[in-house]
Coordinates of C-alpha atoms in Angstrom, one line a residue:
X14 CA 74.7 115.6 190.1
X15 CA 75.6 112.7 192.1
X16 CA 79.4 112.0 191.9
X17 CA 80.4 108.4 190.1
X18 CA 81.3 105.8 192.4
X19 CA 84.4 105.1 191.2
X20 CA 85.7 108.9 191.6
X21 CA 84.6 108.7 195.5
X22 CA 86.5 105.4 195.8
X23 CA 89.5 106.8 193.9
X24 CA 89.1 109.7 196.3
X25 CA 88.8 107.5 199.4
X26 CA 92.1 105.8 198.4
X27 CA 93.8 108.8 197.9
X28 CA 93.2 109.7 201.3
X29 CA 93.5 106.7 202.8
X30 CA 96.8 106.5 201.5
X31 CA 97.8 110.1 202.8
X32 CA 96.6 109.0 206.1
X33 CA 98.4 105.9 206.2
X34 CA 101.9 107.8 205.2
X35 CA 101.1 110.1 208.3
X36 CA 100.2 107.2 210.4
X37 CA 104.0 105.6 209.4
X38 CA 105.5 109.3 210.2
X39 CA 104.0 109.5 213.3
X40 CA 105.1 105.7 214.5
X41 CA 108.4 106.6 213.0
X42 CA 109.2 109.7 214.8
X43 CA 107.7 108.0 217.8
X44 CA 109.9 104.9 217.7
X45 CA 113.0 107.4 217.3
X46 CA 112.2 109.3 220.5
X47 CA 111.7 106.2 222.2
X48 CA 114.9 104.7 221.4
X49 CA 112.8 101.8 219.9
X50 CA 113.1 100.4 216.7
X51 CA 110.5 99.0 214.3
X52 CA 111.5 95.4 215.5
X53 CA 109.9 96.6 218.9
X54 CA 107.1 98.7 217.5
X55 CA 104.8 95.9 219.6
X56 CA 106.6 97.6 223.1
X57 CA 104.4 100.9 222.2
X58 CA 101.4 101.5 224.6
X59 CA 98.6 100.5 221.8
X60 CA 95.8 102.4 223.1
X61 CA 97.2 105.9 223.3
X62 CA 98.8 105.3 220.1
X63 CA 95.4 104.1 218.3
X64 CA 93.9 106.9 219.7
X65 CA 96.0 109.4 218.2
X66 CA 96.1 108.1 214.6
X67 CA 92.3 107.8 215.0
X68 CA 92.3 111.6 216.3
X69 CA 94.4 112.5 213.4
X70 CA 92.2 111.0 210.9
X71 CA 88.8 112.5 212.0
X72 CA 90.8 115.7 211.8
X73 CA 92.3 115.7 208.5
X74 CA 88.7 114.3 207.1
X75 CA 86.5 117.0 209.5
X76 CA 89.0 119.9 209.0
X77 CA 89.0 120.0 204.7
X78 CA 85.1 118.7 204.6
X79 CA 84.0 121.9 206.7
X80 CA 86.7 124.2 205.5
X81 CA 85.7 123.2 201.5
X82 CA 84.1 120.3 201.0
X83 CA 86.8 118.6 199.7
X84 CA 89.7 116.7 201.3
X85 CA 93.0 116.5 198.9
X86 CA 91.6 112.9 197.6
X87 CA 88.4 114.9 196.6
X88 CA 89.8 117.6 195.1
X89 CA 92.0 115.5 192.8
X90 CA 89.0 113.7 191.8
X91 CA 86.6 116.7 191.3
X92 CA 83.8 116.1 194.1
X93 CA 82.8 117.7 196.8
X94 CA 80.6 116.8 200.0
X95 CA 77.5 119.5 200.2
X96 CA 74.9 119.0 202.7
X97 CA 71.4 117.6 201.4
X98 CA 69.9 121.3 200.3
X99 CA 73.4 121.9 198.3
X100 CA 75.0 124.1 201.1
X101 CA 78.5 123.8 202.9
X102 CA 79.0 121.7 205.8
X103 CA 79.2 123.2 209.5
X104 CA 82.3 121.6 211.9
X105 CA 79.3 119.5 213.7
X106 CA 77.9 117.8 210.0
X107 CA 81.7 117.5 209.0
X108 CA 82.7 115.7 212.6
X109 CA 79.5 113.7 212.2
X110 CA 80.6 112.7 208.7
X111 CA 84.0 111.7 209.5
X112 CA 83.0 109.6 212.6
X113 CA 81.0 107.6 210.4
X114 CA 82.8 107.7 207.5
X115 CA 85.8 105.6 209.9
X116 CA 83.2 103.7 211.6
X117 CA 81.9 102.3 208.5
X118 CA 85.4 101.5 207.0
X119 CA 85.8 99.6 210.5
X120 CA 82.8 97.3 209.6
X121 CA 85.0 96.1 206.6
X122 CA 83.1 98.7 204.6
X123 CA 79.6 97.5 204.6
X124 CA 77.8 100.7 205.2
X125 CA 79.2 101.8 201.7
X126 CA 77.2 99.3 200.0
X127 CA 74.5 101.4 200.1
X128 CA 76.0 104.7 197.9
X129 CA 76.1 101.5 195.1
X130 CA 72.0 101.5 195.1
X131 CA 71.0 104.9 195.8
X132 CA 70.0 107.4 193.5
X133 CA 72.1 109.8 195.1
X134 CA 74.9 107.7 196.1
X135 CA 74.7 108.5 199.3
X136 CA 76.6 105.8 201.8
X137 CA 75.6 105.6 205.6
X138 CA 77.8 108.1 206.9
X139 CA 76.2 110.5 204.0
X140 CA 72.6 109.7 205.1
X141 CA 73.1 110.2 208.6
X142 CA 74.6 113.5 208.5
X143 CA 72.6 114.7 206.0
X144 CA 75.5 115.0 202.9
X145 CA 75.6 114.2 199.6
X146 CA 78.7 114.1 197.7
X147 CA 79.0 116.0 194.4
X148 CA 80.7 115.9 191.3
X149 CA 82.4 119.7 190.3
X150 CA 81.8 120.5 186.5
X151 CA 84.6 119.9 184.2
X152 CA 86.5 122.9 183.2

């Protein structure tokens, strides 16, 4: 069964939001060994920085899709991402997933327009790394 959209965008916010707390730990930490404080978070080289968080997030979302299917936001909404024949993901689908998955959040979230209209629910990022995302049966 496809999973309801509301459950993946519950999920998505769940992890969005864990992401962003580690993004504010890791400026935090990084202002405090710099001597800096938030008033002069601007003084921080941006693109190392950016690159960082980004790394961080492709991680956390890579890391629990191929180790489960199911980052924490997931799991406390009962789906899971299985690849199109129902199987688990390898590191390469999960990375390719992930990529896409920020890439599409990046376009202001256009490419998830399309899990709205198909039957399967599947958004860009699904489709081109051959996923689907699954709701778990209730307990």
């Amino acid at each position: 069964d496809a999973s309801p959209f509301g459950r993946r965008a519950v999920a998505a916010m769940i992890d969005h939001g864990i992401l962003l707390g580690i993004d504010l730990v890791v400026l935090y930490f990084t202002l405090r060994l710099t001597d800096l404080t938030f008033a002069d978070w601007k003084v921080l080289p941006w693109l190392p920085l950016a690159a960082f968080l980004l790394s961080l997030k492709v991680a956390y979302l890579s890391a629990f899709t191929t180790a489960g299917g199911q980052t924490i936001g997931k799991m406390a909404t009962h789906i899971r991402v299985v690849s199109e024949d129902g199987g688990g993901l390898d590191p390469g689908r999960a990375l390719r997933r992930a990529v896409l998955e920020l890439v599409s959040i990046a376009t202001a979230g256009a490419p998830f327009l399309t899990a709205i209209t198909d039957p399967l629910r599947r958004g860009v990022h699904d489709r081109a790394s051959g996923t689907r995302v699954v709701a778990l049966p209730s307990h």
